[in-house]
Coordinates of C-alpha atoms in Angstrom, one line a residue:
Chain A
X1 CA 6.9 25.6 13.8
X2 CA 10.2 27.2 13.9
X3 CA 11.2 31.2 14.0
X4 CA 12.2 32.9 11.0
X5 CA 16.0 32.2 10.5
X6 CA 18.5 34.7 8.7
X7 CA 19.8 31.7 6.7
X8 CA 18.4 28.6 5.5
X9 CA 20.4 25.4 4.6
X10 CA 18.6 23.2 1.9
X11 CA 19.7 19.5 2.0
X12 CA 18.8 18.2 -1.4
X13 CA 18.9 14.6 -2.8
X14 CA 20.6 14.9 -6.0
X15 CA 20.8 12.2 -9.1
X16 CA 21.6 12.2 -12.7
X17 CA 21.6 9.0 -14.5
X18 CA 24.7 10.3 -16.6
X19 CA 26.7 12.2 -14.3
X20 CA 25.8 11.0 -10.8
X21 CA 24.4 7.6 -10.9
X22 CA 24.2 7.2 -7.2
X23 CA 21.8 9.5 -5.3
X24 CA 23.8 11.7 -2.9
X25 CA 22.8 14.7 -0.6
X26 CA 24.2 18.2 -1.5
X27 CA 23.8 21.2 0.7
X28 CA 23.1 25.0 -0.1
X29 CA 22.7 27.9 2.2
X30 CA 20.5 30.8 1.0
X31 CA 19.2 34.1 2.9
X32 CA 15.7 33.8 4.1
X33 CA 13.0 36.0 3.1
X34 CA 9.6 36.2 5.1
X35 CA 7.0 34.0 3.6
X36 CA 9.5 31.9 1.7
X37 CA 8.3 28.5 0.7
X38 CA 10.5 25.4 -0.1
X39 CA 9.8 26.2 -3.8
X40 CA 10.8 29.7 -3.4
X41 CA 14.0 28.4 -1.9
X42 CA 14.8 25.9 -4.7
X43 CA 14.2 28.5 -7.4
X44 CA 16.9 30.8 -5.4
X45 CA 19.1 27.9 -5.5
X46 CA 18.9 27.2 -8.9
X47 CA 19.2 30.7 -9.8
X48 CA 22.2 31.6 -7.9
X49 CA 24.0 28.3 -6.8
X50 CA 23.2 25.0 -8.5
X51 CA 21.8 25.8 -12.1
X52 CA 21.6 22.0 -12.7
X53 CA 18.8 21.3 -10.1
X54 CA 15.8 19.8 -11.6
X55 CA 12.1 19.5 -10.1
X56 CA 8.7 20.1 -11.4
X57 CA 6.6 22.9 -10.6
X58 CA 3.9 25.0 -12.3
X59 CA 1.2 27.1 -10.5
X60 CA 3.3 27.6 -7.5
X61 CA -0.2 27.9 -5.5
X62 CA -1.1 24.4 -4.8
X63 CA -3.5 23.8 -7.5
X64 CA -1.6 22.0 -10.2
X65 CA 0.1 19.1 -8.2
X66 CA 3.5 19.2 -9.9
X67 CA 5.8 20.0 -7.1
X68 CA 5.1 16.8 -4.9
X69 CA 8.6 16.1 -2.7
X70 CA 9.7 14.5 0.4
X71 CA 10.2 17.6 2.6
X72 CA 11.4 16.9 6.2
X73 CA 10.2 13.2 6.3
X74 CA 6.7 14.0 4.9
X75 CA 5.2 14.0 1.2
X76 CA 4.2 17.8 0.8
X77 CA 3.7 20.4 -2.1
X78 CA 7.0 22.4 -2.2
X79 CA 4.9 25.5 -3.1
X80 CA 2.5 24.9 -0.2
X81 CA 5.1 24.3 2.6
X82 CA 6.2 27.2 4.5
X83 CA 10.0 27.0 5.7
X84 CA 8.6 28.4 9.1
X85 CA 6.0 25.7 9.4
X86 CA 8.7 22.9 9.3
X87 CA 9.7 21.2 12.4
X88 CA 13.2 22.0 12.2
X89 CA 16.4 23.1 10.0
X90 CA 17.9 22.1 7.5
X91 CA 15.3 21.7 5.2
X92 CA 15.7 18.3 3.7
X93 CA 14.2 17.9 0.4
X94 CA 14.1 14.5 -1.5
X95 CA 11.9 13.2 -4.6
X96 CA 8.7 11.7 -3.7
X97 CA 9.3 8.0 -2.4
X98 CA 7.7 5.1 -4.1
X99 CA 8.3 6.3 -7.5
X100 CA 11.5 5.6 -9.5
X101 CA 13.7 8.9 -9.8
X102 CA 14.1 10.3 -13.4
X103 CA 16.4 13.1 -12.0
X104 CA 17.1 15.0 -8.8
X105 CA 13.7 15.7 -7.4
X106 CA 11.6 14.5 -10.4
X107 CA 9.7 11.1 -9.8
X108 CA 8.4 8.9 -12.6
X109 CA 4.8 9.3 -11.9
X110 CA 3.6 6.9 -14.9
X111 CA 2.7 3.9 -12.9
X112 CA 0.4 6.0 -10.9
X113 CA -1.3 7.3 -14.0
X114 CA -1.4 3.8 -15.7
X115 CA -3.3 2.6 -12.5
X116 CA -5.6 5.6 -12.8
X117 CA -6.6 5.1 -16.5
X118 CA -7.0 1.2 -15.7
X119 CA -10.0 1.9 -13.3
X120 CA -11.9 4.0 -16.1
X121 CA -11.9 7.3 -14.3
X122 CA -14.6 9.0 -16.4
X123 CA -18.4 9.0 -16.7
X124 CA -19.6 5.6 -18.4
X125 CA -23.3 5.6 -19.8
X126 CA -25.2 4.0 -22.3
X127 CA -26.5 7.4 -24.1
X128 CA -23.2 7.9 -26.2
X129 CA -25.1 10.2 -28.6
X130 CA -26.3 12.4 -25.7
X131 CA -22.8 12.4 -24.3
X132 CA -21.2 13.4 -27.6
X133 CA -24.0 16.0 -28.7
X134 CA -25.7 17.2 -25.4
X135 CA -29.3 18.4 -25.7
X136 CA -29.7 19.0 -22.0
X137 CA -28.0 18.8 -18.5
X138 CA -27.7 15.6 -16.4
X139 CA -29.8 16.1 -13.5
X140 CA -28.1 16.0 -10.1
X141 CA -29.2 17.2 -6.7
X142 CA -26.8 19.1 -4.3
X143 CA -26.9 15.9 -1.8
X144 CA -26.0 13.8 -4.7
X145 CA -23.3 16.1 -5.4
X146 CA -22.1 15.7 -1.7
X147 CA -21.6 12.1 -2.0
X148 CA -18.3 12.6 -4.4
X149 CA -17.7 16.3 -4.4
X150 CA -14.7 16.0 -1.8
X151 CA -13.1 13.4 -4.2
X152 CA -13.0 15.9 -7.0
X153 CA -10.5 18.2 -5.4
X154 CA -7.7 15.8 -6.2
X155 CA -4.7 17.3 -8.0
X156 CA -3.0 14.2 -8.9
X157 CA 0.1 15.1 -6.9
X158 CA 1.0 11.6 -5.7
X159 CA 1.7 12.6 -2.2
X160 CA -0.9 10.1 -1.1
X161 CA 1.2 7.4 -2.8
X162 CA 4.3 8.4 -1.3
X163 CA 2.5 8.2 2.2
X164 CA 1.0 4.7 1.6
X165 CA 2.7 1.6 3.5
X166 CA 1.2 -1.0 1.1
X167 CA 2.4 1.2 -1.9
X168 CA 5.8 1.3 -0.3
X169 CA 6.3 -2.6 -0.7
X170 CA 3.6 -3.6 -3.5
X171 CA 4.2 -2.1 -6.9
X172 CA 1.1 -4.0 -8.0
X173 CA -1.3 -2.2 -5.6
X174 CA -3.5 0.5 -7.4
X175 CA -2.9 3.1 -4.7
X176 CA -5.1 5.7 -3.1
X177 CA -5.2 8.2 -6.0
X178 CA -6.7 5.8 -8.5
X179 CA -8.7 4.2 -6.1
X180 CA -10.3 7.5 -4.9
X181 CA -10.9 8.7 -8.4
X182 CA -12.6 5.2 -9.4
X183 CA -15.0 5.9 -6.2
X184 CA -15.3 9.5 -7.5
X185 CA -17.1 8.1 -10.4
X186 CA -19.0 5.1 -8.8
X187 CA -20.5 7.6 -6.4
X188 CA -21.5 10.0 -9.0
X189 CA -25.2 9.7 -9.8
X190 CA -24.7 10.6 -13.5
X191 CA -22.3 7.5 -13.8
X192 CA -23.6 4.0 -14.9
X193 CA -20.3 2.2 -14.9
X194 CA -20.3 0.6 -11.5
X195 CA -20.5 -2.9 -13.3
X196 CA -17.6 -2.2 -15.6
X197 CA -15.3 -0.9 -12.8
X198 CA -16.5 -3.7 -10.4
X199 CA -15.2 -6.2 -12.8
X200 CA -11.7 -4.7 -12.5
X201 CA -12.0 -3.7 -8.7
X202 CA -13.0 -7.0 -7.3
X203 CA -9.6 -8.3 -8.3
X204 CA -6.1 -7.4 -7.3
X205 CA -6.4 -3.9 -8.6
X206 CA -9.1 -3.2 -6.1
X207 CA -9.0 -1.7 -2.6
X208 CA -8.3 -5.0 -0.9
X209 CA -4.6 -4.2 0.2
X210 CA -5.6 -1.0 2.0
X211 CA -5.6 -1.5 5.7
X212 CA -6.2 1.9 6.7
X213 CA -3.1 3.3 7.8
X214 CA -4.7 6.7 7.0
X215 CA -1.6 8.2 6.0
X216 CA -2.7 9.1 2.6
X217 CA -5.5 11.4 4.2
X218 CA -3.0 12.9 6.4
X219 CA -0.6 13.6 3.5
X220 CA -3.2 15.1 1.0
X221 CA -2.4 18.7 0.6
X222 CA -6.1 19.4 -0.9
X223 CA -8.2 17.5 1.9
X224 CA -9.6 14.8 -0.6
X225 CA -9.5 12.3 2.3
X226 CA -8.5 9.1 -0.1
X227 CA -8.9 6.9 2.9
X228 CA -12.6 7.7 3.3
X229 CA -13.1 7.2 -0.4
X230 CA -11.3 3.7 -0.4
X231 CA -13.4 2.6 2.7
X232 CA -16.7 3.7 1.2
X233 CA -15.7 1.8 -1.9
X234 CA -14.9 -1.3 0.0
X235 CA -18.4 -0.8 1.4
X236 CA -20.1 -0.8 -1.7
X237 CA -18.2 -3.7 -3.2
X238 CA -18.8 -5.9 -0.3
X239 CA -22.4 -5.2 -0.2
X240 CA -22.6 -5.7 -3.9
X241 CA -21.1 -9.1 -3.4
X242 CA -23.5 -10.2 -0.8
X243 CA -26.3 -8.8 -3.2
X244 CA -27.3 -6.3 -0.7
X245 CA -26.4 -3.5 -3.1
X246 CA -27.7 -2.6 -6.6
X247 CA -26.3 0.6 -8.5
X248 CA -29.5 2.9 -9.1
X249 CA -30.1 4.0 -12.7
X250 CA -27.7 6.9 -13.7
X251 CA -29.5 10.1 -13.7
X252 CA -31.7 11.3 -16.6
X253 CA -31.3 14.3 -19.0
X254 CA -33.1 17.3 -17.7
X255 CA -34.7 18.6 -20.9
X256 CA -34.6 22.3 -21.7
X257 CA -37.9 23.9 -20.6
X258 CA -40.1 24.3 -23.6
X259 CA -42.4 26.9 -22.3
X260 CA -40.4 29.9 -20.8
X261 CA -42.5 32.5 -19.2
X262 CA -40.7 35.4 -17.7
X263 CA -41.3 36.1 -13.9
X264 CA -43.2 39.4 -13.4
X265 CA -40.5 40.9 -11.2
X266 CA -37.5 40.0 -13.5
X267 CA -36.9 43.1 -16.0
X268 CA -36.1 42.3 -19.7
X269 CA -32.3 42.4 -20.7
X270 CA -31.2 45.5 -22.3
X271 CA -30.7 45.7 -26.0
X272 CA -27.3 44.5 -27.2
X273 CA -24.8 47.3 -27.7
X274 CA -22.0 45.4 -29.8
X275 CA -22.7 43.1 -33.1
X276 CA -25.5 43.6 -35.4
Chain B
X1 CA 2.2 -1.3 -16.1
X2 CA 4.6 0.7 -18.0
X3 CA 8.2 -0.2 -16.8
X4 CA 10.3 2.5 -15.8
X5 CA 14.1 2.9 -15.9
X6 CA 14.8 5.5 -13.3
X7 CA 16.5 5.0 -9.9
X8 CA 14.3 2.9 -7.7
X9 CA 13.1 4.7 -4.9
X10 CA 10.4 2.6 -3.0
X11 CA 10.4 2.8 0.9
X12 CA 10.3 -1.0 1.2
X13 CA 9.4 -2.2 4.8
X14 CA 10.4 1.0 6.4
X15 CA 7.1 2.1 5.2
X16 CA 5.4 -0.6 7.1
X17 CA 7.2 0.7 10.2
X18 CA 6.8 4.4 9.7
X19 CA 9.3 7.0 9.9
X20 CA 8.8 8.5 13.5
X21 CA 6.6 11.3 12.4
X22 CA 3.7 9.2 10.8
X23 CA 0.2 9.1 12.7
X24 CA -1.1 6.8 15.4
X25 CA -3.1 4.9 12.9
X26 CA -0.1 3.6 10.8
X27 CA 1.5 2.2 14.1
X28 CA -2.0 0.4 14.8
X29 CA -1.8 -1.1 11.3
X30 CA 1.7 -2.5 11.9
X31 CA 1.1 -3.7 15.4
X32 CA -2.3 -5.6 14.1
X33 CA -0.1 -7.1 11.6
X34 CA 2.5 -8.3 14.1
X35 CA 0.0 -9.4 16.4
X36 CA -1.8 -11.4 13.7
X37 CA 1.5 -13.1 12.8
X38 CA 2.1 -14.1 16.6
X39 CA -1.6 -15.3 16.8
X40 CA -1.1 -17.4 13.8
X41 CA 2.1 -19.0 14.6
X42 CA 0.5 -19.9 18.3
X43 CA -2.6 -21.1 16.6
X44 CA -1.0 -23.7 14.4
X45 CA 0.9 -25.2 17.4
X46 CA -2.3 -24.8 19.5
X47 CA -4.1 -27.0 17.1
X48 CA -1.5 -30.0 17.3
X49 CA -0.9 -29.6 21.1
X50 CA -4.7 -29.7 22.1
X51 CA -5.4 -32.6 19.5
X52 CA -4.0 -35.1 22.1
X53 CA -7.2 -34.6 24.1
X54 CA -8.5 -37.2 21.4
X55 CA -6.1 -39.8 22.7
X56 CA -7.1 -40.0 26.2
X57 CA -6.3 -38.4 29.7
X58 CA -2.6 -39.8 29.6
X59 CA -1.8 -38.1 26.3
X60 CA -3.6 -34.9 27.5
X61 CA -1.8 -34.8 30.9
X62 CA 1.5 -35.3 28.9
X63 CA 0.9 -32.4 26.5
X64 CA -0.2 -30.2 29.2
X65 CA 2.6 -31.1 31.2
X66 CA 5.2 -29.9 28.4
X67 CA 3.6 -26.6 28.2
X68 CA 3.2 -25.5 31.7
X69 CA 6.7 -24.1 32.6
X70 CA 7.0 -20.3 33.3
X71 CA 8.1 -19.4 30.0
X72 CA 5.0 -21.1 28.4
X73 CA 2.8 -19.3 30.8
X74 CA 4.4 -15.9 30.0
X75 CA 4.2 -16.6 26.3
X76 CA 0.3 -17.6 26.8
X77 CA -0.1 -14.3 28.6
X78 CA 1.3 -12.6 25.4
X79 CA -0.9 -14.4 23.3
X80 CA -3.9 -13.2 25.5
X81 CA -2.5 -9.7 24.9
X82 CA -2.1 -10.0 21.2
X83 CA -5.7 -11.4 21.1
X84 CA -7.1 -8.4 23.1
X85 CA -5.4 -5.8 20.9
X86 CA -6.1 -7.7 17.7
X87 CA -9.6 -8.5 18.2
X88 CA -10.7 -5.0 19.6
X89 CA -8.7 -3.4 16.8
X90 CA -10.1 -5.7 14.3
X91 CA -13.7 -4.5 15.5
X92 CA -12.4 -0.9 14.7
X93 CA -11.5 -1.8 11.4
X94 CA -14.5 -3.6 10.7
X95 CA -16.5 -0.3 11.6
X96 CA -13.9 1.8 9.7
X97 CA -13.5 -0.2 6.5
X98 CA -17.2 -0.8 5.9
X99 CA -17.7 2.9 6.1
X100 CA -19.4 3.5 9.5
X101 CA -17.1 5.1 11.5
X102 CA -15.4 7.4 9.1
X103 CA -18.1 10.2 8.4
X104 CA -19.7 11.5 5.3
X105 CA -17.7 13.1 2.6
X106 CA -17.6 16.8 3.1
X107 CA -16.6 19.9 1.3
X108 CA -12.9 20.1 2.1
X109 CA -12.1 23.6 4.4
X110 CA -8.7 24.0 5.6
X111 CA -7.7 22.8 8.3
X112 CA -8.9 19.5 6.9
X113 CA -10.8 17.2 9.2
X114 CA -10.2 14.0 7.7
X115 CA -11.6 10.4 8.4
X116 CA -8.7 9.8 10.4
X117 CA -9.9 12.4 12.7
X118 CA -13.6 11.3 12.6
X119 CA -12.5 7.8 13.9
X120 CA -9.9 8.9 16.3
X121 CA -12.6 8.6 19.3
X122 CA -13.2 5.2 18.3
X123 CA -9.5 4.3 18.1
X124 CA -9.0 5.7 21.7
X125 CA -11.9 3.8 23.0
X126 CA -10.9 0.4 21.7
X127 CA -7.5 1.0 22.8
X128 CA -8.9 1.6 26.5
X129 CA -10.9 -1.5 26.3
X130 CA -8.1 -3.6 25.3
X131 CA -6.3 -2.1 28.2
X132 CA -8.9 -3.3 30.7
X133 CA -9.0 -6.7 29.1
X134 CA -5.3 -7.1 29.6
X135 CA -5.5 -6.0 32.9
X136 CA -8.3 -8.5 33.6
X137 CA -6.5 -11.4 31.8
X138 CA -3.2 -10.6 33.6
X139 CA -5.4 -10.9 37.0
X140 CA -6.5 -14.2 35.9
X141 CA -3.3 -15.5 34.9
X142 CA -0.9 -14.3 37.6
X143 CA -2.8 -13.2 40.7
X144 CA -6.0 -15.4 40.9
X145 CA -4.7 -19.0 39.5
Chain C
X1 CA -11.8 -16.9 -5.3
X2 CA -11.5 -13.2 -6.4
X3 CA -10.0 -10.9 -3.8
X4 CA -13.5 -9.2 -3.3
X5 CA -15.0 -12.4 -2.1
X6 CA -11.9 -13.5 0.0
X7 CA -11.8 -10.1 1.7
X8 CA -15.4 -10.3 2.4
X9 CA -15.2 -13.8 3.9
X10 CA -12.1 -12.6 5.9
X11 CA -14.2 -10.0 7.5
X12 CA -17.3 -12.3 8.3
X13 CA -14.8 -14.8 9.7
X14 CA -13.3 -12.2 12.0
X15 CA -16.6 -11.4 13.1
X16 CA -17.3 -15.1 13.9
X17 CA -13.7 -15.3 15.8
X18 CA -14.4 -12.1 17.9
X19 CA -17.5 -13.9 19.3
X20 CA -16.2 -17.6 19.7
X21 CA -12.4 -16.7 20.5
X22 CA -13.7 -14.5 23.0
X23 CA -15.8 -17.0 24.7
X24 CA -12.9 -19.5 24.5
X25 CA -10.5 -16.8 26.0
X26 CA -13.0 -16.2 28.7
X27 CA -13.3 -19.8 29.7
X28 CA -9.7 -20.4 29.6
X29 CA -8.3 -17.1 31.0
X30 CA -11.1 -14.9 32.5
X31 CA -12.7 -17.9 34.2
X32 CA -12.1 -17.0 37.9
X33 CA -13.4 -13.4 37.2
X34 CA -16.5 -14.3 35.3
X35 CA -17.1 -17.5 37.7
X36 CA -19.5 -19.7 35.7
X37 CA -17.6 -22.0 33.5
X38 CA -15.2 -24.7 34.3
X39 CA -17.5 -26.6 37.1
X40 CA -15.2 -29.8 37.3
X41 CA -12.1 -28.2 38.5
X42 CA -10.6 -24.6 39.1
X43 CA -8.2 -25.0 36.2
X44 CA -9.9 -24.8 32.7
X45 CA -7.3 -27.4 31.2
X46 CA -7.9 -30.2 33.7
X47 CA -9.1 -33.4 32.2
X48 CA -12.3 -33.0 34.0
X49 CA -13.3 -29.9 32.3
X50 CA -12.1 -30.9 28.9
X51 CA -14.4 -34.1 29.0
X52 CA -17.3 -31.8 30.6
X53 CA -16.7 -29.7 27.5
X54 CA -16.3 -32.5 25.0
X55 CA -19.4 -34.1 26.0
X56 CA -21.6 -30.8 24.8
X57 CA -22.4 -30.7 21.2
X58 CA -22.3 -27.0 21.4
X59 CA -18.6 -27.2 22.1
X60 CA -18.0 -29.5 19.4
X61 CA -19.7 -27.3 16.9
X62 CA -18.3 -24.0 17.9
X63 CA -14.8 -25.5 18.2
X64 CA -14.9 -26.7 14.4
X65 CA -16.5 -23.4 13.3
X66 CA -13.9 -21.7 15.3
X67 CA -11.2 -23.8 13.7
X68 CA -12.2 -23.0 10.0
X69 CA -12.9 -19.3 10.5
X70 CA -9.3 -18.9 12.3
X71 CA -7.5 -20.8 10.0
X72 CA -9.1 -18.8 6.9
X73 CA -8.8 -15.6 8.5
X74 CA -5.0 -16.3 9.7
X75 CA -3.9 -17.5 6.6
X76 CA -5.6 -15.1 4.4
X77 CA -3.9 -12.4 6.6
X78 CA -0.6 -14.2 6.0
X79 CA -1.0 -14.3 2.4
X80 CA -1.7 -10.6 2.3
X81 CA 1.4 -10.0 4.1
X82 CA 3.3 -12.0 1.5
X83 CA 1.7 -10.8 -1.5
X84 CA 2.3 -7.2 -0.4
X85 CA 6.0 -7.8 -0.3
X86 CA 5.9 -7.7 -3.9
X87 CA 5.9 -11.3 -5.3
X88 CA 5.7 -12.6 -8.9
X89 CA 2.8 -14.0 -10.4
X90 CA 4.2 -17.4 -10.1
X91 CA 5.1 -17.2 -6.7
X92 CA 1.9 -15.8 -5.8
X93 CA 0.2 -18.9 -7.0
X94 CA 2.6 -21.1 -5.4
X95 CA 1.9 -19.4 -1.9
X96 CA -1.8 -19.5 -2.4
X97 CA -1.8 -23.2 -3.3
X98 CA 0.4 -23.9 -0.5
X99 CA -1.6 -22.1 2.2
X100 CA -4.7 -23.6 0.9
X101 CA -3.5 -27.0 1.1
X102 CA -2.0 -26.6 4.5
X103 CA -5.2 -24.8 5.8
X104 CA -7.4 -27.7 4.7
X105 CA -5.2 -30.4 6.0
X106 CA -4.8 -28.5 9.4
X107 CA -8.8 -28.2 9.3
X108 CA -9.4 -32.0 8.7
X109 CA -7.0 -32.8 11.5
X110 CA -8.3 -30.4 14.0
X111 CA -11.9 -31.4 13.2
X112 CA -11.1 -35.1 13.5
X113 CA -9.4 -34.6 16.8
X114 CA -12.5 -32.3 18.1
X115 CA -15.0 -35.2 17.1
X116 CA -12.6 -38.0 18.3
X117 CA -12.4 -36.3 21.6
X118 CA -16.1 -35.8 21.5
X119 CA -16.9 -39.5 21.1
X120 CA -14.3 -40.4 23.8
X121 CA -15.8 -38.0 26.2
X122 CA -19.3 -39.6 25.6
X123 CA -18.0 -43.1 26.1
X124 CA -16.3 -42.3 29.5

């Protein structure tokens, strides 16, 4: 934590394949305003000093996952990082590591999304007709939801991938985000696709190159804890290999109740006032 | 995998070594690799050296004589240290990586308490035990013999 | 073997090593503190102690099991480290083959040495 300064210097890693083919640092000093985030600073720099500066951002409130950057040595969301919460100045901003740089602070996240798609991150069930034209809801208790709810909060920002030591050297590793999302579906009681995902996860695309450095969980801005998901996935896969685990049947459709009786203490709805 | 043509930006081996502000578990991971390589290198030589016992007492004394100098004794103590760390950290990793020591999935509420925080007491206990084992081994190596 | 199988055996081998290597380290390097091993001589590596151990079937079996488990565990670990440095498919196959052949060769050699030492000790 630092005390609020009057001016802030930003040290930004610039790269342009046409005009600046070797990445280099560029410094800009801007006046500090209370509550300024790194993203606010970048916008001020672009508006007043360096119009060519490029980055990704959208919601500016930590839910879209666009602004993942390497800020003062840690992968963070620029919109979620107050300048006063950093360890020291200047604010050093670089693009997210372990991804190729397209331009300035814009990483190429396509390999992460390719790995994500390869692990089938969607509900897989036999009843395709029901999934296309639902007649009721799939039953799920609150306890069953707890098994995977934490992993649904992922915003696909890529900070975990930047923090992972294995992903730093091995481009073939799936990475924390794809594996966590695969486990999110494996642990979902509505899903029946464990066998299909297991066929992929048993090989090189599985969690076997994770050695629990835990950096992904430390870097995650939404508390998704990918390290936990990956170890739970290893547990499931090892026990399946040793024939000690069989996936339970996916949850059934809860049919709509046919007889609906109003409880005596619940009043009737008022008559509609619009439409005919 | 889609090939990208942007500027390469992987951290490489620096990513294994950490950047100075990474967590303790990342250093334990790197140390686990280093001690593993050290133990493997020693082990491969150890198989060859100790095989001399199949050829009788003279071959055995000769082999033991070759590896009895002070540098070898110091080296063997380092192997013991590596074993103490690697073995106890390995037990921690078995408990963590098979899902026992990391806690159940929770609703994330800021400030987040992750599985890394949950297993931290185990990591500390394992390091203390490794330290005790190393002290005991040191006594045996240098004081009692 | 696929990675799922290899990793599972890596962990199981690790547990076996924790027990057997722990015992080996206790005999070799904690013997004065523990005080029950090495009856023939204060030094665990004196010939008398070596023969005393080689005579017992327990040690023959546990040495061979430890040898196999440690070779598999260590060489799989080395394979992991090498693969994670980003090798191509051909290099991966080559490294796997080399480590497998080397590992099997060392296992056969070490197991022979353990058996031959046992036979020699029983003859003495």
